[in-house]
Amino acid sequence: MINAWLRWSRENELAYLFFRNPVAIVAAIIAILCIGGAVLSPWLAATDPYDIASLDIMDSLIPPAWSESGDARFFIGTDDQGRDLLSAILYGTRLSLLVGFLAITFASVLGVTVGLMAGYFGGRFDAIMMRIADIQLSLPAILTALLVDGIAKGLLPRGQHDNLMIVVLTVAIGLSLWVNFARTVRATTFVERNKEYVQSCEIMGMHPFRIMFTHILPNIMGPILVILTVDLAVAVLLEATLSFLGVGVPANQPSLGTLIRIGTEYMFSGEWWIVIFPSAMLILMIISINVLGDFLRDALNPRMR
Amino acid sequence: MTVIFRRSLSVGFAALWLTASGVTQAETFKWAGTTDPQTMDPHATNSAPVLGFLNNVYEGLVRRNKEMKIEPALAESWEQIGSDGWRFNLREGVTFHDGSAFTADDVLFSYERASSEDSDVRSWFAPVDSVAVVDDYTIDFLTKAPNPLFPDSIANFMIMDRDWTTSNEAARPSREAENFATRNTNGTGAFTVTSRDPGVKTTLQPFDGWWDTLESNITEAVFTPIGESATGMAALLSGEIDFISPIPLQDVPRMKERDGFTVHEGVEARVLMFGFAHQADSLKFSDDLTGENPFKDVRVRQAAYQAINVDALIDKVMRGSAQPASQLVSSAMKGYSEAKSERLAYDPDAAMQLMKDAGYEDGFSFGLQCPNDRYINDEAICKAAASMFAKVGLNAKLTAMPVRNYWPELREDNFDMYLLGWSPGTFDAEHPIRFLAHTPNSEKKLGSWNFGDYSNARVDELLPMIQTELDEDTRQAMIDETTELLQQEIAYIPMYVQPLIWASKDTIELTQRTDNFFILRWVTVN
């Protein structure tokens, strides 16, 4: 079993590099723990922070269990509403990751499609799309997200806004990240476009979209994978930022950003755990995903080795 | 050549001298609050942040002193004429900031402006029948009936200059849009506004031509709104600002231990309460009910009342520094109903039974609107209340928003339930009855903050009687009756009286007034 594993890792270049890189291994373990904990939160968490009827205000602001006035029921303490902080963080990470994954999917589908078409067809379509991308790039991501959020708030019917907030956030974050994909994919498509296998496909009379998606796309997956990982971290961070500013998920739904926002109000009063633990979770998760992204970039780029 | 040189030299010296003297004498005072005054127009918004701020710039005929007693301001004296009116003898030699003289005509103009359709403070003049200018420095306010409290009730009625206002096309206040008076000021008060950047920064300077002697030694005052309380605390601790109101309750113990800072504590006149959409035909924010409004049923309102554990809210969210409230005014106010000072008990079981009786055993969802930068811990109170409501089947969908969006939302009736704090400007129990309990009636200038359209014929009948009654005991009996009606019908859920908590560097001397108005002319920087 172990031998087979070792043999596989020796044959597989990526796995070989991975197991020789302790930093990447640690990052992967942390990322898996974060993501696993988030996905399994309904089974792992002691309480359900969405069930506001179960909260008791008398349980609020209890310090972590190991301190003097701690309570064994709440391992890392409670927040101002009497929510178990550990459960809130697990659920919050789930929400943050959900928004992050949805947004990155949206951004990559949009960005890759635009990038492939721009790189393949060139000409006017390329020029127009890339000018739009340039405009998009000149706007900071947070500004785009705020803009989309503001427009959605104005357009959506009042009662529906909170229910659709995740969709709004996804679109807002996705729209501010698609350019990275589009530009990279366009550049690599330009290179692939003139290679012989593409030309032979064209001579065979294959439909351009088939060439793009079944022949070019698999050959440019490397850079896309790298952007996917790095931008996932950016998307999670953006979600946290928006929620921290109070324009993200509704106040009564825990996401890492809202938890940190609540925590900052108690920074000077000695209730440090409310801000420290969600922040630590966010930092750990972002760093580990970023380290993995860096590793992928180096591993997939022959010149970086 | 030499002339030019000499002149530029003298200018240079003058500038040097000015800067040098500025360094030694200038006392810039920087203060912060959670809410920026939405407007600089004293008749456009009847809210404490606006009136409190503008009390430094504009003045009324009378003003309140440090003990909240009425004292002469633009009127030197006043007396009752006949049974139904008041004569004000105005101060001579007062000028507005732009240099024009203050006369009775400006008072008449300000009355017309403040009692017009567009004004938010017109209910102050509901008892007024007519106003007559006797001469340049005498003016009569004739009331519809005897009104012993009238001078007390107009301490925040600020006087504007007729010429300045009309020539700048601001003859009428603008509540929603803007006009010239929204950003510019021309009062008679101790300070002038030298620059105004709404939501960012407002700068004031003492007015040289003020008629009274200034107690303060500040030469410039800068106001910055800081919505996030932790940011405000950081600004005070780092020395960026000299004073902040309020500070978060959770920070009070630590703040008291710190050297170099003073915490100013007091009881505010403000009662925090939840209000209902009494008249709406359907809930606006419900996921599961359409075409019906359970809050029309007094049993549902009582269930909401008894679902709230006010003691827990005070103990946990307010950190013990608030007092439970049974009615719309605090016990420090005139006309407080001792006879009706009992709150309904916190009783979730009774609340569930009431919900069952009303036919909502399975509960329902509704929208709870809440400001997040207006009252102390307002959002936390709403979140805690939402979880208490949920225990009896009232599933509140909480929306917390900054106050600049909050009042327009309430004015447009976008709520099923909402949070409101009320501090009676007259320090009398009649004030909230007039604003919050009387059926909204724009013609009579009544019920202007009764967003939920609560209406009770007997309350409407009692209000004018309370306003004109001269005998204290009879008047109190009427207030008791009104209070009882409001309690029986659960017109509002009064919860607690908010504390006043300010903090400053200990080099600052100031006076804390119970209406939470911050009066700059009492500030001394040592």
PDB file of C-alpha atoms in Angstrom, chain B residues 60-216:
ATOM      1  CA  GLY B  60     -34.244  80.380  20.939  1.00  0.00           C
ATOM      2  CA  LEU B  61     -36.238  82.971  22.826  1.00  0.00           C
ATOM      3  CA  VAL B  62     -35.434  81.000  25.953  1.00  0.00           C
ATOM      4  CA  ARG B  63     -32.718  78.460  26.661  1.00  0.00           C
ATOM      5  CA  ARG B  64     -31.980  75.795  29.258  1.00  0.00           C
ATOM      6  CA  ASN B  65     -29.226  76.287  31.781  1.00  0.00           C
ATOM      7  CA  LYS B  66     -26.942  73.634  33.245  1.00  0.00           C
ATOM      8  CA  GLU B  67     -29.720  72.422  35.532  1.00  0.00           C
ATOM      9  CA  MET B  68     -32.186  72.249  32.605  1.00  0.00           C
ATOM     10  CA  LYS B  69     -34.125  75.249  33.924  1.00  0.00           C
ATOM     11  CA  ILE B  70     -35.442  77.852  31.500  1.00  0.00           C
ATOM     12  CA  GLU B  71     -33.499  81.125  31.383  1.00  0.00           C
ATOM     13  CA  PRO B  72     -33.654  84.213  29.142  1.00  0.00           C
ATOM     14  CA  ALA B  73     -31.904  84.044  25.788  1.00  0.00           C
ATOM     15  CA  LEU B  74     -33.161  86.115  22.882  1.00  0.00           C
ATOM     16  CA  ALA B  75     -36.093  87.143  25.045  1.00  0.00           C
ATOM     17  CA  GLU B  76     -35.042  89.098  28.136  1.00  0.00           C
ATOM     18  CA  SER B  77     -38.306  88.412  29.886  1.00  0.00           C
ATOM     19  CA  TRP B  78     -41.793  87.026  29.274  1.00  0.00           C
ATOM     20  CA  GLU B  79     -45.149  87.275  30.931  1.00  0.00           C
ATOM     21  CA  GLN B  80     -48.598  85.848  30.538  1.00  0.00           C
ATOM     22  CA  ILE B  81     -51.023  88.219  28.864  1.00  0.00           C
ATOM     23  CA  GLY B  82     -54.653  87.599  29.617  1.00  0.00           C
ATOM     24  CA  SER B  83     -55.372  83.920  30.019  1.00  0.00           C
ATOM     25  CA  ASP B  84     -54.413  82.697  26.563  1.00  0.00           C
ATOM     26  CA  GLY B  85     -51.076  84.101  25.580  1.00  0.00           C
ATOM     27  CA  TRP B  86     -47.507  84.966  26.288  1.00  0.00           C
ATOM     28  CA  ARG B  87     -45.628  88.222  25.638  1.00  0.00           C
ATOM     29  CA  PHE B  88     -41.880  88.009  24.996  1.00  0.00           C
ATOM     30  CA  ASN B  89     -39.742  91.113  25.480  1.00  0.00           C
ATOM     31  CA  LEU B  90     -36.811  90.656  23.151  1.00  0.00           C
ATOM     32  CA  ARG B  91     -33.193  91.472  23.791  1.00  0.00           C
ATOM     33  CA  GLU B  92     -31.912  94.549  21.981  1.00  0.00           C
ATOM     34  CA  GLY B  93     -28.558  94.811  20.246  1.00  0.00           C
ATOM     35  CA  VAL B  94     -28.376  91.150  19.212  1.00  0.00           C
ATOM     36  CA  THR B  95     -26.932  90.445  15.775  1.00  0.00           C
ATOM     37  CA  PHE B  96     -26.870  87.387  13.577  1.00  0.00           C
ATOM     38  CA  HIS B  97     -23.551  85.945  12.473  1.00  0.00           C
ATOM     39  CA  ASP B  98     -23.768  87.844   9.193  1.00  0.00           C
ATOM     40  CA  GLY B  99     -24.123  91.135  11.075  1.00  0.00           C
ATOM     41  CA  SER B 100     -27.807  91.844  10.516  1.00  0.00           C
ATOM     42  CA  ALA B 101     -29.865  92.907  13.502  1.00  0.00           C
ATOM     43  CA  PHE B 102     -32.259  90.641  15.350  1.00  0.00           C
ATOM     44  CA  THR B 103     -35.838  91.939  15.665  1.00  0.00           C
ATOM     45  CA  ALA B 104     -39.354  90.686  16.371  1.00  0.00           C
ATOM     46  CA  ASP B 105     -39.856  90.259  12.644  1.00  0.00           C
ATOM     47  CA  ASP B 106     -37.263  87.457  12.624  1.00  0.00           C
ATOM     48  CA  VAL B 107     -39.176  85.719  15.400  1.00  0.00           C
ATOM     49  CA  LEU B 108     -42.391  86.001  13.432  1.00  0.00           C
ATOM     50  CA  PHE B 109     -40.644  84.695  10.328  1.00  0.00           C
ATOM     51  CA  SER B 110     -39.092  81.793  12.245  1.00  0.00           C
ATOM     52  CA  TYR B 111     -42.493  80.956  13.692  1.00  0.00           C
ATOM     53  CA  GLU B 112     -44.014  80.878  10.209  1.00  0.00           C
ATOM     54  CA  ARG B 113     -41.139  78.771   8.956  1.00  0.00           C
ATOM     55  CA  ALA B 114     -41.110  76.327  11.874  1.00  0.00           C
ATOM     56  CA  SER B 115     -44.879  75.867  11.869  1.00  0.00           C
ATOM     57  CA  SER B 116     -45.146  75.418   8.094  1.00  0.00           C
ATOM     58  CA  GLU B 117     -46.109  72.190   6.330  1.00  0.00           C
ATOM     59  CA  ASP B 118     -42.471  71.444   5.509  1.00  0.00           C
ATOM     60  CA  SER B 119     -41.243  71.699   9.065  1.00  0.00           C
ATOM     61  CA  ASP B 120     -40.550  68.728  11.295  1.00  0.00           C
ATOM     62  CA  VAL B 121     -41.024  70.750  14.486  1.00  0.00           C
ATOM     63  CA  ARG B 122     -44.461  72.156  13.741  1.00  0.00           C
ATOM     64  CA  SER B 123     -46.109  70.204  16.535  1.00  0.00           C
ATOM     65  CA  TRP B 124     -44.365  72.565  18.972  1.00  0.00           C
ATOM     66  CA  PHE B 125     -46.800  75.192  17.755  1.00  0.00           C
ATOM     67  CA  ALA B 126     -49.940  73.066  17.843  1.00  0.00           C
ATOM     68  CA  PRO B 127     -51.287  75.130  20.790  1.00  0.00           C
ATOM     69  CA  VAL B 128     -50.517  78.469  19.105  1.00  0.00           C
ATOM     70  CA  ASP B 129     -53.389  80.375  17.590  1.00  0.00           C
ATOM     71  CA  SER B 130     -51.599  83.420  16.248  1.00  0.00           C
ATOM     72  CA  VAL B 131     -48.446  85.469  16.645  1.00  0.00           C
ATOM     73  CA  ALA B 132     -48.477  89.249  16.701  1.00  0.00           C
ATOM     74  CA  VAL B 133     -45.548  91.654  16.501  1.00  0.00           C
ATOM     75  CA  VAL B 134     -46.165  94.507  18.940  1.00  0.00           C
ATOM     76  CA  ASP B 135     -43.031  96.503  18.177  1.00  0.00           C
ATOM     77  CA  ASP B 136     -39.478  95.711  17.077  1.00  0.00           C
ATOM     78  CA  TYR B 137     -38.645  94.127  20.420  1.00  0.00           C
ATOM     79  CA  THR B 138     -41.966  92.775  21.653  1.00  0.00           C
ATOM     80  CA  ILE B 139     -43.890  89.801  20.296  1.00  0.00           C
ATOM     81  CA  ASP B 140     -47.048  88.015  21.480  1.00  0.00           C
ATOM     82  CA  PHE B 141     -47.792  84.315  21.110  1.00  0.00           C
ATOM     83  CA  LEU B 142     -51.533  83.804  21.497  1.00  0.00           C
ATOM     84  CA  THR B 143     -52.542  80.252  22.356  1.00  0.00           C
ATOM     85  CA  LYS B 144     -55.839  78.519  21.730  1.00  0.00           C
ATOM     86  CA  ALA B 145     -56.239  77.797  25.422  1.00  0.00           C
ATOM     87  CA  PRO B 146     -54.278  78.567  28.573  1.00  0.00           C
ATOM     88  CA  ASN B 147     -50.850  77.032  28.154  1.00  0.00           C
ATOM     89  CA  PRO B 148     -48.706  77.237  31.275  1.00  0.00           C
ATOM     90  CA  LEU B 149     -45.863  75.218  29.733  1.00  0.00           C
ATOM     91  CA  PHE B 150     -45.506  77.186  26.524  1.00  0.00           C
ATOM     92  CA  PRO B 151     -42.137  78.918  27.232  1.00  0.00           C
ATOM     93  CA  ASP B 152     -40.715  75.554  28.368  1.00  0.00           C
ATOM     94  CA  SER B 153     -41.881  73.915  25.178  1.00  0.00           C
ATOM     95  CA  ILE B 154     -40.041  76.270  22.811  1.00  0.00           C
ATOM     96  CA  ALA B 155     -36.523  76.141  24.234  1.00  0.00           C
ATOM     97  CA  ASN B 156     -35.391  74.435  21.027  1.00  0.00           C
ATOM     98  CA  PHE B 157     -37.320  76.761  18.724  1.00  0.00           C
ATOM     99  CA  MET B 158     -34.398  78.461  17.047  1.00  0.00           C
ATOM    100  CA  ILE B 159     -34.600  81.855  15.441  1.00  0.00           C
ATOM    101  CA  MET B 160     -33.418  82.423  11.880  1.00  0.00           C
ATOM    102  CA  ASP B 161     -32.891  85.699  10.053  1.00  0.00           C
ATOM    103  CA  ARG B 162     -35.682  86.581   7.621  1.00  0.00           C
ATOM    104  CA  ASP B 163     -33.475  88.337   5.051  1.00  0.00           C
ATOM    105  CA  TRP B 164     -30.712  85.738   5.002  1.00  0.00           C
ATOM    106  CA  THR B 165     -33.157  82.870   4.725  1.00  0.00           C
ATOM    107  CA  THR B 166     -35.441  84.316   2.075  1.00  0.00           C
ATOM    108  CA  SER B 167     -32.642  85.752  -0.058  1.00  0.00           C
ATOM    109  CA  ASN B 168     -31.045  82.299  -0.151  1.00  0.00           C
ATOM    110  CA  GLU B 169     -34.285  80.595  -1.151  1.00  0.00           C
ATOM    111  CA  ALA B 170     -34.554  78.709   2.115  1.00  0.00           C
ATOM    112  CA  ALA B 171     -37.729  80.364   3.375  1.00  0.00           C
ATOM    113  CA  ARG B 172     -39.162  76.932   4.050  1.00  0.00           C
ATOM    114  CA  PRO B 173     -37.217  74.023   5.562  1.00  0.00           C
ATOM    115  CA  SER B 174     -36.459  71.040   3.383  1.00  0.00           C
ATOM    116  CA  ARG B 175     -36.782  67.702   5.144  1.00  0.00           C
ATOM    117  CA  GLU B 176     -35.821  65.245   2.418  1.00  0.00           C
ATOM    118  CA  ALA B 177     -34.059  67.316  -0.235  1.00  0.00           C
ATOM    119  CA  GLU B 178     -31.537  70.041   0.445  1.00  0.00           C
ATOM    120  CA  ASN B 179     -31.651  73.796   0.374  1.00  0.00           C
ATOM    121  CA  PHE B 180     -29.236  76.549   1.342  1.00  0.00           C
ATOM    122  CA  ALA B 181     -29.991  76.242   5.053  1.00  0.00           C
ATOM    123  CA  THR B 182     -29.188  72.513   5.037  1.00  0.00           C
ATOM    124  CA  ARG B 183     -25.464  73.223   4.877  1.00  0.00           C
ATOM    125  CA  ASN B 184     -25.167  76.889   5.849  1.00  0.00           C
ATOM    126  CA  THR B 185     -26.029  78.614   9.072  1.00  0.00           C
ATOM    127  CA  ASN B 186     -26.691  82.134  10.270  1.00  0.00           C
ATOM    128  CA  GLY B 187     -27.704  82.134  13.906  1.00  0.00           C
ATOM    129  CA  THR B 188     -27.225  84.397  16.877  1.00  0.00           C
ATOM    130  CA  GLY B 189     -25.509  81.748  18.987  1.00  0.00           C
ATOM    131  CA  ALA B 190     -22.095  81.599  20.604  1.00  0.00           C
ATOM    132  CA  PHE B 191     -20.490  79.735  17.696  1.00  0.00           C
ATOM    133  CA  THR B 192     -20.478  80.072  13.936  1.00  0.00           C
ATOM    134  CA  VAL B 193     -20.075  77.181  11.538  1.00  0.00           C
ATOM    135  CA  THR B 194     -16.966  77.951   9.496  1.00  0.00           C
ATOM    136  CA  SER B 195     -16.958  74.813   7.378  1.00  0.00           C
ATOM    137  CA  ARG B 196     -19.292  71.904   6.901  1.00  0.00           C
ATOM    138  CA  ASP B 197     -18.616  68.621   5.168  1.00  0.00           C
ATOM    139  CA  PRO B 198     -21.654  66.433   5.926  1.00  0.00           C
ATOM    140  CA  GLY B 199     -20.755  63.100   7.456  1.00  0.00           C
ATOM    141  CA  VAL B 200     -17.065  64.012   7.570  1.00  0.00           C
ATOM    142  CA  LYS B 201     -16.258  67.147   9.534  1.00  0.00           C
ATOM    143  CA  THR B 202     -17.835  70.342  10.804  1.00  0.00           C
ATOM    144  CA  THR B 203     -15.762  73.245  12.124  1.00  0.00           C
ATOM    145  CA  LEU B 204     -17.006  75.990  14.436  1.00  0.00           C
ATOM    146  CA  GLN B 205     -15.502  79.187  15.808  1.00  0.00           C
ATOM    147  CA  PRO B 206     -16.684  81.492  18.587  1.00  0.00           C
ATOM    148  CA  PHE B 207     -18.853  84.379  17.381  1.00  0.00           C
ATOM    149  CA  ASP B 208     -17.173  87.672  18.303  1.00  0.00           C
ATOM    150  CA  GLY B 209     -20.405  89.610  18.332  1.00  0.00           C
ATOM    151  CA  TRP B 210     -22.277  87.327  20.715  1.00  0.00           C
ATOM    152  CA  TRP B 211     -24.463  89.213  23.202  1.00  0.00           C
ATOM    153  CA  ASP B 212     -23.563  87.035  26.187  1.00  0.00           C
ATOM    154  CA  THR B 213     -20.127  86.455  27.708  1.00  0.00           C
ATOM    155  CA  LEU B 214     -18.530  83.211  26.643  1.00  0.00           C
ATOM    156  CA  GLU B 215     -17.502  80.857  29.457  1.00  0.00           C
ATOM    157  CA  SER B 216     -15.425  78.757  27.133  1.00  0.00           C
TER     158      SER B 216
END
